[in-house]
Amino acid sequence: MTTTPLRTDVLVVGAGPAGSAAAAWAARAGREVVLADAATFPRDKTCGDGLTPRAIGELDALGLADWLRSRTVNRGLRAHGFGQTLMLPWPGGSLPDWGSAAPRSILDARIRDVALAAGATGVEGAKAIGARVEGGRVRAVTFRIGGAPVEIACERLVVADGARSGLGKVLGRQWHKDTVYAVAGRCYVDSAMADDPWISSHLELRGPSGEVVSGYGWVFPLGGGQVNVGVGTLATTRRPADIALRPLMAHYVEARRGDFGLSGPARLPTSALLPMGGAVSNVAGPNWALIGDAAACINPLNGEGIDYGLETGRMVAGLLDTDLSVSWPATLRREYGEAFSIARRLAAVFTVPKMLPALGPAGMRSDWLMTLALRWMGNLVTDEDRDGAARVWRWAGRRSVRLDHRPPFT
């Protein structure tokens, strides 16, 4: 780009999976789209880099399934903990029966390329710093580009600027930390198991002093000689995460060196604070909507957010001619409200001291129970599923929402 467009029909702020998906679907529908991001691509993002079958389904719809298969494919989860190791294949059903993984520096740039190929105009190095709002409608967003303010006028705005969502805050977004949230960190390490067909999760995460930590660790093979190694801990305002994340991550890496053939230093260690389970309010106005991480669309049980980012990007693109202040919160509650409500309720249980050591050993002794947990924790239940596990999950979600003093997205 030699010039920045000053006006567009659809302005998407944030070119991660959510924003790029929204831009791609809107452009494919024939809309004029500008896709702006504060970074210059490729750029990194703190993430486990894992892609569950739910994400694979969305990426396939964007035309990226073959590209992912050429990188790495995994068959399911290898769960470790409390003296047990279980191999849990992806359940399939209405979703793909395989997963993948790709560093966000590569994945996000590839999804963005799909949006640009569909006709969206990309603007890089553009940090959103303000919005011009008239009668509740966003008329323009002000960016800092090259040190100077530039205003881009729009008819519709999609906010996909991540978990902290600076533009969301300008528009009134509030994050409620009374429900469970996560603190997570990851790094990259050379590994002899970079092509392992299983992702691994350690459900018995121990700190440097041997204490069981509320959370889990992971090793996700990326191909090309590397794995993503990380840890995530759960917290609420009542029970904050009282642990230093970097030392915990370093300890976890050292503990896994023998099992996973890790060699060399841990590179690019980063961490992030993640709002989860729809724990935000003010997610939309008449012509604007928050999607993906900005709308706290992150699974409280496994920290997964890429799939929800892709899904919300696709869904919001189909609602741009509606009053988003009504249609978008209703859509989020319909699609995710029940699942997020029960998931964050269950996740909060594991922030209670001694709860994980008490329940973990019993769960890990049952392949059936852990297979069920994998499906529920990964939200691998869709509206098309009619089996008993799906019916139980939906039943629990409906009742959980009724008990919430602040249901998701309210």
mmCIF file of C-alpha atoms in Angstrom:
data_model
loop_
_atom_site.group_PDB
_atom_site.id
_atom_site.type_symbol
_atom_site.label_atom_id
_atom_site.label_comp_id
_atom_site.label_asym_id
_atom_site.label_seq_id
_atom_site.Cartn_x
_atom_site.Cartn_y
_atom_site.Cartn_z
ATOM 1 C CA MET A 1 0.000 0.000 0.000
ATOM 2 C CA THR A 2 1.269 3.460 -0.947
ATOM 3 C CA THR A 3 -1.813 5.277 0.340
ATOM 4 C CA THR A 4 -4.271 4.537 3.139
ATOM 5 C CA PRO A 5 -7.953 4.358 2.186
ATOM 6 C CA LEU A 6 -9.870 7.086 4.000
ATOM 7 C CA ARG A 7 -13.295 5.511 3.643
ATOM 8 C CA THR A 8 -14.732 2.006 3.394
ATOM 9 C CA ASP A 9 -17.921 0.038 3.827
ATOM 10 C CA VAL A 10 -16.503 -2.469 6.361
ATOM 11 C CA LEU A 11 -13.528 -1.595 8.548
ATOM 12 C CA VAL A 12 -11.953 -4.511 10.410
ATOM 13 C CA VAL A 13 -9.492 -3.595 13.164
ATOM 14 C CA GLY A 14 -7.140 -6.459 13.963
ATOM 15 C CA ALA A 15 -5.814 -8.994 11.446
ATOM 16 C CA GLY A 16 -5.555 -12.090 13.612
ATOM 17 C CA PRO A 17 -7.679 -15.158 12.799
ATOM 18 C CA ALA A 18 -10.925 -13.446 13.863
ATOM 19 C CA GLY A 19 -10.386 -10.204 11.958
ATOM 20 C CA SER A 20 -8.952 -11.841 8.853
ATOM 21 C CA ALA A 21 -11.806 -14.363 8.766
ATOM 22 C CA ALA A 22 -14.354 -11.546 9.042
ATOM 23 C CA ALA A 23 -12.582 -9.597 6.286
ATOM 24 C CA ALA A 24 -12.397 -12.670 4.043
ATOM 25 C CA TRP A 25 -16.076 -13.560 4.398
ATOM 26 C CA ALA A 26 -17.213 -9.947 3.995
ATOM 27 C CA ALA A 27 -15.038 -9.469 0.897
ATOM 28 C CA ARG A 28 -16.277 -12.756 -0.572
ATOM 29 C CA ALA A 29 -19.804 -11.373 -0.165
ATOM 30 C CA GLY A 30 -18.817 -8.446 -2.386
ATOM 31 C CA ARG A 31 -18.281 -5.812 0.298
ATOM 32 C CA GLU A 32 -15.588 -3.148 0.294
ATOM 33 C CA VAL A 33 -13.319 -4.062 3.209
ATOM 34 C CA VAL A 34 -10.289 -2.500 4.870
ATOM 35 C CA LEU A 35 -8.324 -4.801 7.193
ATOM 36 C CA ALA A 36 -6.073 -2.781 9.525
ATOM 37 C CA ASP A 37 -3.572 -3.978 12.110
ATOM 38 C CA ALA A 38 -1.082 -2.264 14.414
ATOM 39 C CA ALA A 39 1.681 -4.705 13.424
ATOM 40 C CA THR A 40 3.542 -5.386 10.206
ATOM 41 C CA PHE A 41 3.137 -8.975 9.062
ATOM 42 C CA PRO A 42 4.403 -11.546 9.746
ATOM 43 C CA ARG A 43 4.132 -10.915 13.461
ATOM 44 C CA ASP A 44 4.127 -13.127 16.559
ATOM 45 C CA LYS A 45 1.313 -13.758 19.041
ATOM 46 C CA THR A 46 1.371 -15.484 22.420
ATOM 47 C CA CYS A 47 -0.465 -18.755 21.797
ATOM 48 C CA GLY A 48 -0.190 -22.511 22.095
ATOM 49 C CA ASP A 49 -0.492 -22.672 18.286
ATOM 50 C CA GLY A 50 -2.721 -25.756 18.472
ATOM 51 C CA LEU A 51 -5.636 -26.157 16.066
ATOM 52 C CA THR A 52 -8.478 -28.375 17.259
ATOM 53 C CA PRO A 53 -10.947 -30.032 14.866
ATOM 54 C CA ARG A 54 -13.307 -27.124 15.475
ATOM 55 C CA ALA A 55 -10.680 -24.721 14.091
ATOM 56 C CA ILE A 56 -9.849 -27.111 11.248
ATOM 57 C CA GLY A 57 -13.454 -27.011 10.080
ATOM 58 C CA GLU A 58 -13.364 -23.216 9.816
ATOM 59 C CA LEU A 59 -9.955 -23.153 8.137
ATOM 60 C CA ASP A 60 -11.170 -25.739 5.635
ATOM 61 C CA ALA A 61 -14.061 -23.433 4.729
ATOM 62 C CA LEU A 62 -11.487 -20.704 4.083
ATOM 63 C CA GLY A 63 -9.565 -23.055 1.797
ATOM 64 C CA LEU A 64 -6.604 -23.819 4.066
ATOM 65 C CA ALA A 65 -7.067 -27.507 4.931
ATOM 66 C CA ASP A 66 -4.567 -28.787 2.347
ATOM 67 C CA TRP A 67 -2.015 -26.202 3.461
ATOM 68 C CA LEU A 68 -2.365 -27.363 7.057
ATOM 69 C CA ARG A 69 -2.092 -31.037 6.088
ATOM 70 C CA SER A 70 1.189 -30.256 4.367
ATOM 71 C CA ARG A 71 2.562 -28.851 7.632
ATOM 72 C CA THR A 72 1.563 -31.187 10.459
ATOM 73 C CA VAL A 73 -1.414 -33.340 11.411
ATOM 74 C CA ASN A 74 -2.310 -34.741 14.817
ATOM 75 C CA ARG A 75 -4.775 -37.509 15.659
ATOM 76 C CA GLY A 76 -5.724 -36.421 19.161
ATOM 77 C CA LEU A 77 -4.532 -35.725 22.685
ATOM 78 C CA ARG A 78 -1.977 -37.576 24.765
ATOM 79 C CA ALA A 79 -3.029 -36.784 28.337
ATOM 80 C CA HIS A 80 -0.495 -37.173 31.164
ATOM 81 C CA GLY A 81 -1.089 -36.922 34.877
ATOM 82 C CA PHE A 82 -1.262 -38.626 38.252
ATOM 83 C CA GLY A 83 0.770 -41.627 37.104
ATOM 84 C CA GLN A 84 -1.284 -42.237 33.947
ATOM 85 C CA THR A 85 -0.910 -41.567 30.231
ATOM 86 C CA LEU A 86 -3.993 -41.815 28.015
ATOM 87 C CA MET A 87 -4.231 -41.618 24.206
ATOM 88 C CA LEU A 88 -7.475 -39.831 23.330
ATOM 89 C CA PRO A 89 -8.276 -39.602 19.587
ATOM 90 C CA TRP A 90 -10.273 -36.653 18.322
ATOM 91 C CA PRO A 91 -13.910 -37.773 18.479
ATOM 92 C CA GLY A 92 -14.858 -36.748 14.928
ATOM 93 C CA GLY A 93 -18.622 -36.849 14.496
ATOM 94 C CA SER A 94 -19.848 -33.634 12.885
ATOM 95 C CA LEU A 95 -16.335 -32.153 13.102
ATOM 96 C CA PRO A 96 -13.095 -33.207 11.353
ATOM 97 C CA ASP A 97 -11.238 -36.084 13.005
ATOM 98 C CA TRP A 98 -7.825 -34.405 12.861
ATOM 99 C CA GLY A 99 -6.027 -31.385 14.236
ATOM 100 C CA SER A 100 -2.916 -29.413 13.361
ATOM 101 C CA ALA A 101 -0.635 -26.688 14.680
ATOM 102 C CA ALA A 102 1.181 -23.714 13.192
ATOM 103 C CA PRO A 103 3.120 -20.824 14.745
ATOM 104 C CA ARG A 104 0.953 -17.739 14.829
ATOM 105 C CA SER A 105 3.593 -15.782 12.952
ATOM 106 C CA ILE A 106 2.858 -18.118 10.006
ATOM 107 C CA LEU A 107 -0.826 -18.928 10.529
ATOM 108 C CA ASP A 108 -2.071 -15.380 10.981
ATOM 109 C CA ALA A 109 -0.196 -14.143 7.919
ATOM 110 C CA ARG A 110 -1.656 -17.005 5.865
ATOM 111 C CA ILE A 111 -5.259 -16.277 6.919
ATOM 112 C CA ARG A 112 -4.664 -12.582 6.252
ATOM 113 C CA ASP A 113 -3.477 -13.492 2.743
ATOM 114 C CA VAL A 114 -6.814 -15.266 2.198
ATOM 115 C CA ALA A 115 -8.633 -12.048 3.119
ATOM 116 C CA LEU A 116 -6.476 -9.964 0.793
ATOM 117 C CA ALA A 117 -6.930 -12.459 -2.029
ATOM 118 C CA ALA A 118 -10.704 -12.160 -1.515
ATOM 119 C CA GLY A 119 -10.443 -8.407 -2.135
ATOM 120 C CA ALA A 120 -9.860 -6.815 1.268
ATOM 121 C CA THR A 121 -7.397 -3.920 1.402
ATOM 122 C CA GLY A 122 -4.674 -4.387 4.013
ATOM 123 C CA VAL A 123 -3.257 -1.574 6.125
ATOM 124 C CA GLU A 124 -0.303 -2.411 8.378
ATOM 125 C CA GLY A 125 1.394 -0.429 11.130
ATOM 126 C CA ALA A 126 -1.947 1.220 11.961
ATOM 127 C CA LYS A 127 -2.733 1.413 15.674
ATOM 128 C CA ALA A 128 -6.346 2.308 16.490
ATOM 129 C CA ILE A 129 -6.342 5.136 19.031
ATOM 130 C CA GLY A 130 -9.881 6.508 18.939
ATOM 131 C CA ALA A 131 -13.303 6.461 17.355
ATOM 132 C CA ARG A 132 -15.760 9.082 16.169
ATOM 133 C CA VAL A 133 -19.180 8.018 17.462
ATOM 134 C CA GLU A 134 -22.450 9.752 16.569
ATOM 135 C CA GLY A 135 -25.762 8.501 17.932
ATOM 136 C CA GLY A 136 -24.153 5.256 19.041
ATOM 137 C CA ARG A 137 -22.862 4.534 15.521
ATOM 138 C CA VAL A 138 -19.158 4.525 14.791
ATOM 139 C CA ARG A 139 -18.547 6.856 11.880
ATOM 140 C CA ALA A 140 -14.765 6.600 11.778
ATOM 141 C CA VAL A 141 -11.741 5.172 13.568
ATOM 142 C CA THR A 142 -8.580 7.170 14.162
ATOM 143 C CA PHE A 143 -5.281 5.360 13.660
ATOM 144 C CA ARG A 144 -1.708 6.305 14.331
ATOM 145 C CA ILE A 145 0.187 5.506 11.140
ATOM 146 C CA GLY A 146 3.825 6.477 10.836
ATOM 147 C CA GLY A 147 3.501 8.752 13.854
ATOM 148 C CA ALA A 148 0.579 10.735 12.406
ATOM 149 C CA PRO A 149 -3.168 10.410 13.068
ATOM 150 C CA VAL A 150 -5.224 9.126 10.138
ATOM 151 C CA GLU A 151 -9.014 8.751 10.193
ATOM 152 C CA ILE A 152 -10.745 6.007 8.211
ATOM 153 C CA ALA A 153 -14.491 6.478 7.866
ATOM 154 C CA CYS A 154 -16.702 3.408 7.761
ATOM 155 C CA GLU A 155 -20.288 2.259 7.508
ATOM 156 C CA ARG A 156 -19.635 -0.829 9.636
ATOM 157 C CA LEU A 157 -16.890 -1.704 12.105
ATOM 158 C CA VAL A 158 -15.595 -5.085 13.279
ATOM 159 C CA VAL A 159 -13.288 -4.951 16.317
ATOM 160 C CA ALA A 160 -10.854 -7.859 16.472
ATOM 161 C CA ASP A 161 -7.896 -6.289 18.263
ATOM 162 C CA GLY A 162 -7.299 -9.062 20.788
ATOM 163 C CA ALA A 163 -7.767 -9.828 24.456
ATOM 164 C CA ARG A 164 -6.891 -6.344 25.711
ATOM 165 C CA SER A 165 -8.938 -4.665 22.953
ATOM 166 C CA GLY A 166 -7.902 -1.035 23.183
ATOM 167 C CA LEU A 167 -10.547 0.007 20.677
ATOM 168 C CA GLY A 168 -13.128 -2.082 22.527
ATOM 169 C CA LYS A 169 -12.398 -0.106 25.688
ATOM 170 C CA VAL A 170 -12.921 3.140 23.783
ATOM 171 C CA LEU A 171 -16.354 1.830 22.766
ATOM 172 C CA GLY A 172 -17.294 0.779 26.315
ATOM 173 C CA ARG A 173 -16.222 -2.853 26.516
ATOM 174 C CA GLN A 174 -15.862 -4.088 30.103
ATOM 175 C CA TRP A 175 -14.054 -7.215 31.285
ATOM 176 C CA HIS A 176 -15.522 -8.857 34.406
ATOM 177 C CA LYS A 177 -12.819 -10.744 36.292
ATOM 178 C CA ASP A 178 -15.177 -12.314 38.805
ATOM 179 C CA THR A 179 -15.432 -15.317 36.466
ATOM 180 C CA VAL A 180 -12.436 -17.480 35.629
ATOM 181 C CA TYR A 181 -9.597 -16.120 33.493
ATOM 182 C CA ALA A 182 -6.196 -17.466 32.485
ATOM 183 C CA VAL A 183 -2.564 -16.457 32.607
ATOM 184 C CA ALA A 184 -0.558 -18.375 30.024
ATOM 185 C CA GLY A 185 2.938 -18.467 28.583
ATOM 186 C CA ARG A 186 4.710 -20.317 25.808
ATOM 187 C CA CYS A 187 8.088 -20.776 24.131
ATOM 188 C CA TYR A 188 9.600 -22.697 21.220
ATOM 189 C CA VAL A 189 12.080 -25.533 21.706
ATOM 190 C CA ASP A 190 13.869 -27.873 19.292
ATOM 191 C CA SER A 191 12.555 -31.408 19.674
ATOM 192 C CA ALA A 192 13.057 -34.922 18.345
ATOM 193 C CA MET A 193 9.248 -35.261 18.506
ATOM 194 C CA ALA A 194 8.384 -32.295 16.306
ATOM 195 C CA ASP A 195 6.439 -34.625 13.985
ATOM 196 C CA ASP A 196 4.626 -36.510 16.751
ATOM 197 C CA PRO A 197 1.052 -37.271 15.587
ATOM 198 C CA TRP A 198 -0.324 -36.418 19.045
ATOM 199 C CA ILE A 199 -0.512 -33.178 20.982
ATOM 200 C CA SER A 200 0.381 -33.617 24.645
ATOM 201 C CA SER A 201 -1.113 -32.080 27.755
ATOM 202 C CA HIS A 202 0.022 -32.515 31.354
ATOM 203 C CA LEU A 203 -3.005 -32.183 33.583
ATOM 204 C CA GLU A 204 -0.862 -32.555 36.682
ATOM 205 C CA LEU A 205 1.115 -29.335 36.444
ATOM 206 C CA ARG A 206 3.608 -28.923 39.264
ATOM 207 C CA GLY A 207 5.572 -25.869 40.276
ATOM 208 C CA PRO A 208 9.275 -25.673 41.134
ATOM 209 C CA SER A 209 8.529 -26.705 44.732
ATOM 210 C CA GLY A 210 6.479 -29.733 43.695
ATOM 211 C CA GLU A 211 3.077 -28.171 44.404
ATOM 212 C CA VAL A 212 0.141 -28.928 42.090
ATOM 213 C CA VAL A 213 -0.802 -25.793 40.145
ATOM 214 C CA SER A 214 -4.333 -25.017 38.955
ATOM 215 C CA GLY A 215 -3.782 -25.315 35.228
ATOM 216 C CA TYR A 216 -1.990 -27.494 32.722
ATOM 217 C CA GLY A 217 1.100 -27.707 30.560
ATOM 218 C CA TRP A 218 1.342 -28.596 26.880
ATOM 219 C CA VAL A 219 3.747 -29.748 24.192
ATOM 220 C CA PHE A 220 2.385 -29.189 20.676
ATOM 221 C CA PRO A 221 4.431 -30.518 17.723
ATOM 222 C CA LEU A 222 4.844 -27.984 14.921
ATOM 223 C CA GLY A 223 6.927 -29.975 12.442
ATOM 224 C CA GLY A 224 10.190 -28.558 11.157
ATOM 225 C CA GLY A 225 12.081 -29.690 14.255
ATOM 226 C CA GLN A 226 10.154 -27.534 16.746
ATOM 227 C CA VAL A 227 7.487 -27.847 19.416
ATOM 228 C CA ASN A 228 5.476 -25.221 21.253
ATOM 229 C CA VAL A 229 5.853 -25.714 25.013
ATOM 230 C CA GLY A 230 3.705 -23.769 27.421
ATOM 231 C CA VAL A 231 1.752 -23.544 30.642
ATOM 232 C CA GLY A 232 -1.547 -21.981 31.606
ATOM 233 C CA THR A 233 -2.960 -21.243 35.052
ATOM 234 C CA LEU A 234 -6.537 -20.411 36.028
ATOM 235 C CA ALA A 235 -7.655 -17.636 38.368
ATOM 236 C CA THR A 236 -10.548 -15.471 39.530
ATOM 237 C CA THR A 237 -10.602 -12.218 41.504
ATOM 238 C CA ARG A 238 -11.376 -14.303 44.620
ATOM 239 C CA ARG A 239 -8.532 -16.738 43.897
ATOM 240 C CA PRO A 240 -5.889 -14.919 41.827
ATOM 241 C CA ALA A 241 -3.011 -16.805 40.217
ATOM 242 C CA ASP A 242 -0.326 -16.454 42.875
ATOM 243 C CA ILE A 243 2.590 -17.827 40.858
ATOM 244 C CA ALA A 244 5.437 -16.441 38.758
ATOM 245 C CA LEU A 245 4.714 -17.634 35.226
ATOM 246 C CA ARG A 246 8.198 -17.429 33.682
ATOM 247 C CA PRO A 247 9.854 -19.628 36.352
ATOM 248 C CA LEU A 248 6.947 -22.082 36.095
ATOM 249 C CA MET A 249 7.362 -22.267 32.332
ATOM 250 C CA ALA A 250 11.122 -22.737 32.611
ATOM 251 C CA HIS A 251 10.599 -25.505 35.172
ATOM 252 C CA TYR A 252 8.084 -27.249 32.923
ATOM 253 C CA VAL A 253 10.442 -27.139 29.932
ATOM 254 C CA GLU A 254 13.249 -28.719 31.930
ATOM 255 C CA ALA A 255 10.911 -31.428 33.246
ATOM 256 C CA ARG A 256 9.906 -32.378 29.697
ATOM 257 C CA ARG A 257 13.367 -32.496 28.088
ATOM 258 C CA GLY A 258 13.848 -36.239 28.439
ATOM 259 C CA ASP A 259 10.304 -37.298 27.509
ATOM 260 C CA PHE A 260 10.090 -35.156 24.377
ATOM 261 C CA GLY A 261 13.697 -35.028 23.219
ATOM 262 C CA LEU A 262 13.949 -31.287 23.826
ATOM 263 C CA SER A 263 17.287 -29.685 23.017
ATOM 264 C CA GLY A 264 18.702 -26.203 23.093
ATOM 265 C CA PRO A 265 17.240 -23.140 24.784
ATOM 266 C CA ALA A 266 13.609 -22.128 25.132
ATOM 267 C CA ARG A 267 13.153 -19.359 22.559
ATOM 268 C CA LEU A 268 10.757 -16.417 22.371
ATOM 269 C CA PRO A 269 9.108 -16.877 25.772
ATOM 270 C CA THR A 270 6.001 -14.700 26.035
ATOM 271 C CA SER A 271 2.934 -14.565 28.260
ATOM 272 C CA ALA A 272 -0.606 -13.218 28.136
ATOM 273 C CA LEU A 273 -3.628 -12.521 30.337
ATOM 274 C CA LEU A 274 -6.796 -13.966 28.812
ATOM 275 C CA PRO A 275 -10.429 -13.053 29.486
ATOM 276 C CA MET A 276 -12.509 -16.172 28.834
ATOM 277 C CA GLY A 277 -16.003 -17.528 28.546
ATOM 278 C CA GLY A 278 -17.715 -14.355 27.361
ATOM 279 C CA ALA A 279 -16.760 -12.444 30.507
ATOM 280 C CA VAL A 280 -17.246 -9.059 28.818
ATOM 281 C CA SER A 281 -20.147 -6.689 28.335
ATOM 282 C CA ASN A 282 -20.869 -4.003 25.712
ATOM 283 C CA VAL A 283 -19.822 -6.178 22.781
ATOM 284 C CA ALA A 284 -21.779 -4.337 20.080
ATOM 285 C CA GLY A 285 -23.436 -1.137 18.915
ATOM 286 C CA PRO A 286 -25.786 -0.418 16.009
ATOM 287 C CA ASN A 287 -23.022 -0.744 13.384
ATOM 288 C CA TRP A 288 -20.100 -2.275 15.286
ATOM 289 C CA ALA A 289 -19.249 -5.549 16.997
ATOM 290 C CA LEU A 290 -16.430 -7.158 18.970
ATOM 291 C CA ILE A 291 -15.328 -10.635 17.901
ATOM 292 C CA GLY A 292 -12.807 -13.295 18.898
ATOM 293 C CA ASP A 293 -10.572 -12.574 21.881
ATOM 294 C CA ALA A 294 -11.907 -9.016 22.080
ATOM 295 C CA ALA A 295 -15.288 -10.522 22.994
ATOM 296 C CA ALA A 296 -13.662 -13.017 25.421
ATOM 297 C CA CYS A 297 -14.504 -15.893 23.086
ATOM 298 C CA ILE A 298 -11.938 -18.225 24.653
ATOM 299 C CA ASN A 299 -12.729 -21.660 26.059
ATOM 300 C CA PRO A 300 -12.303 -21.572 29.865
ATOM 301 C CA LEU A 301 -11.435 -25.272 30.009
ATOM 302 C CA ASN A 302 -8.585 -25.411 27.482
ATOM 303 C CA GLY A 303 -7.692 -21.825 26.585
ATOM 304 C CA GLU A 304 -8.590 -22.356 22.926
ATOM 305 C CA GLY A 305 -9.533 -19.177 21.086
ATOM 306 C CA ILE A 306 -8.559 -19.599 17.437
ATOM 307 C CA ASP A 307 -11.663 -21.634 16.581
ATOM 308 C CA TYR A 308 -14.006 -19.084 18.160
ATOM 309 C CA GLY A 309 -12.159 -16.257 16.443
ATOM 310 C CA LEU A 310 -12.666 -17.890 13.065
ATOM 311 C CA GLU A 311 -16.296 -18.690 13.819
ATOM 312 C CA THR A 312 -17.191 -15.230 15.089
ATOM 313 C CA GLY A 313 -15.485 -13.686 12.070
ATOM 314 C CA ARG A 314 -17.634 -15.753 9.740
ATOM 315 C CA MET A 315 -20.834 -15.161 11.705
ATOM 316 C CA VAL A 316 -20.489 -11.397 12.047
ATOM 317 C CA ALA A 317 -19.870 -11.063 8.299
ATOM 318 C CA GLY A 318 -23.363 -12.431 7.724
ATOM 319 C CA LEU A 319 -24.991 -9.922 10.089
ATOM 320 C CA LEU A 320 -23.503 -6.651 8.856
ATOM 321 C CA ASP A 321 -26.821 -5.408 7.447
ATOM 322 C CA THR A 322 -28.584 -5.871 10.806
ATOM 323 C CA ASP A 323 -28.680 -3.775 13.959
ATOM 324 C CA LEU A 324 -25.619 -5.335 15.559
ATOM 325 C CA SER A 325 -26.493 -3.977 18.998
ATOM 326 C CA VAL A 326 -29.351 -6.504 18.987
ATOM 327 C CA SER A 327 -28.262 -9.286 16.656
ATOM 328 C CA TRP A 328 -24.665 -9.747 17.765
ATOM 329 C CA PRO A 329 -25.095 -10.255 21.555
ATOM 330 C CA ALA A 330 -28.033 -12.540 20.788
ATOM 331 C CA THR A 331 -25.890 -14.563 18.375
ATOM 332 C CA LEU A 332 -23.037 -14.888 20.856
ATOM 333 C CA ARG A 333 -25.386 -16.010 23.614
ATOM 334 C CA ARG A 334 -27.126 -18.502 21.329
ATOM 335 C CA GLU A 335 -23.910 -19.995 19.957
ATOM 336 C CA TYR A 336 -21.708 -19.945 23.068
ATOM 337 C CA GLY A 337 -23.665 -18.838 26.125
ATOM 338 C CA GLU A 338 -24.546 -22.253 27.530
ATOM 339 C CA ALA A 339 -21.195 -23.906 26.742
ATOM 340 C CA PHE A 340 -19.200 -20.979 28.139
ATOM 341 C CA SER A 341 -21.334 -20.798 31.258
ATOM 342 C CA ILE A 342 -20.840 -24.429 32.270
ATOM 343 C CA ALA A 343 -17.199 -24.395 31.142
ATOM 344 C CA ARG A 344 -16.239 -21.425 33.272
ATOM 345 C CA ARG A 345 -18.170 -22.886 36.208
ATOM 346 C CA LEU A 346 -16.196 -26.129 35.914
ATOM 347 C CA ALA A 347 -12.914 -24.273 35.389
ATOM 348 C CA ALA A 348 -13.518 -22.227 38.537
ATOM 349 C CA VAL A 349 -13.755 -25.466 40.509
ATOM 350 C CA PHE A 350 -10.118 -26.164 39.686
ATOM 351 C CA THR A 351 -9.005 -22.829 41.126
ATOM 352 C CA VAL A 352 -10.034 -24.184 44.561
ATOM 353 C CA PRO A 353 -6.920 -25.463 46.372
ATOM 354 C CA LYS A 354 -6.640 -29.261 46.582
ATOM 355 C CA MET A 355 -9.572 -29.800 44.198
ATOM 356 C CA LEU A 356 -7.393 -30.881 41.265
ATOM 357 C CA PRO A 357 -5.292 -33.346 43.322
ATOM 358 C CA ALA A 358 -8.533 -34.820 44.678
ATOM 359 C CA LEU A 359 -10.350 -35.258 41.357
ATOM 360 C CA GLY A 360 -7.471 -35.721 38.930
ATOM 361 C CA PRO A 361 -6.365 -39.263 39.841
ATOM 362 C CA ALA A 362 -9.918 -40.653 39.575
ATOM 363 C CA GLY A 363 -10.459 -39.045 36.174
ATOM 364 C CA MET A 364 -7.156 -40.241 34.750
ATOM 365 C CA ARG A 365 -7.969 -43.856 35.625
ATOM 366 C CA SER A 366 -10.830 -43.917 33.087
ATOM 367 C CA ASP A 367 -10.298 -43.758 29.318
ATOM 368 C CA TRP A 368 -14.046 -43.329 28.867
ATOM 369 C CA LEU A 369 -14.284 -40.439 31.307
ATOM 370 C CA MET A 370 -11.261 -38.660 29.846
ATOM 371 C CA THR A 371 -12.548 -39.128 26.293
ATOM 372 C CA LEU A 372 -15.766 -37.502 27.434
ATOM 373 C CA ALA A 373 -13.788 -34.740 29.140
ATOM 374 C CA LEU A 374 -11.765 -34.143 25.956
ATOM 375 C CA ARG A 375 -14.945 -33.643 23.989
ATOM 376 C CA TRP A 376 -16.489 -31.332 26.565
ATOM 377 C CA MET A 377 -13.309 -29.419 27.435
ATOM 378 C CA GLY A 378 -12.573 -28.871 23.759
ATOM 379 C CA ASN A 379 -16.201 -27.855 23.070
ATOM 380 C CA LEU A 380 -16.264 -30.509 20.373
ATOM 381 C CA VAL A 381 -20.058 -30.643 20.579
ATOM 382 C CA THR A 382 -22.119 -29.085 17.811
ATOM 383 C CA ASP A 383 -25.827 -28.519 17.274
ATOM 384 C CA GLU A 384 -25.832 -31.466 14.863
ATOM 385 C CA ASP A 385 -24.731 -33.916 17.578
ATOM 386 C CA ARG A 386 -27.593 -35.897 19.106
ATOM 387 C CA ASP A 387 -25.749 -38.487 21.211
ATOM 388 C CA GLY A 388 -26.001 -38.763 24.992
ATOM 389 C CA ALA A 389 -22.820 -36.812 25.725
ATOM 390 C CA ALA A 390 -24.018 -33.888 23.611
ATOM 391 C CA ARG A 391 -27.430 -33.883 25.254
ATOM 392 C CA VAL A 392 -25.899 -33.911 28.746
ATOM 393 C CA TRP A 393 -23.562 -31.029 27.859
ATOM 394 C CA ARG A 394 -26.383 -28.903 26.518
ATOM 395 C CA TRP A 395 -28.620 -29.775 29.481
ATOM 396 C CA ALA A 396 -25.880 -28.718 31.930
ATOM 397 C CA GLY A 397 -25.277 -25.519 29.974
ATOM 398 C CA ARG A 398 -28.925 -24.474 30.068
ATOM 399 C CA ARG A 399 -29.095 -24.917 33.813
ATOM 400 C CA SER A 400 -25.760 -23.210 34.385
ATOM 401 C CA VAL A 401 -26.897 -20.053 32.572
ATOM 402 C CA ARG A 402 -29.930 -19.838 34.851
ATOM 403 C CA LEU A 403 -27.626 -19.781 37.875
ATOM 404 C CA ASP A 404 -25.264 -17.098 36.521
ATOM 405 C CA HIS A 405 -25.523 -13.691 38.173
ATOM 406 C CA ARG A 406 -23.911 -12.360 34.976
ATOM 407 C CA PRO A 407 -24.416 -14.718 32.018
ATOM 408 C CA PRO A 408 -21.856 -14.655 29.200
ATOM 409 C CA PHE A 409 -21.777 -11.463 27.108
ATOM 410 C CA THR A 410 -23.960 -9.466 29.529
#
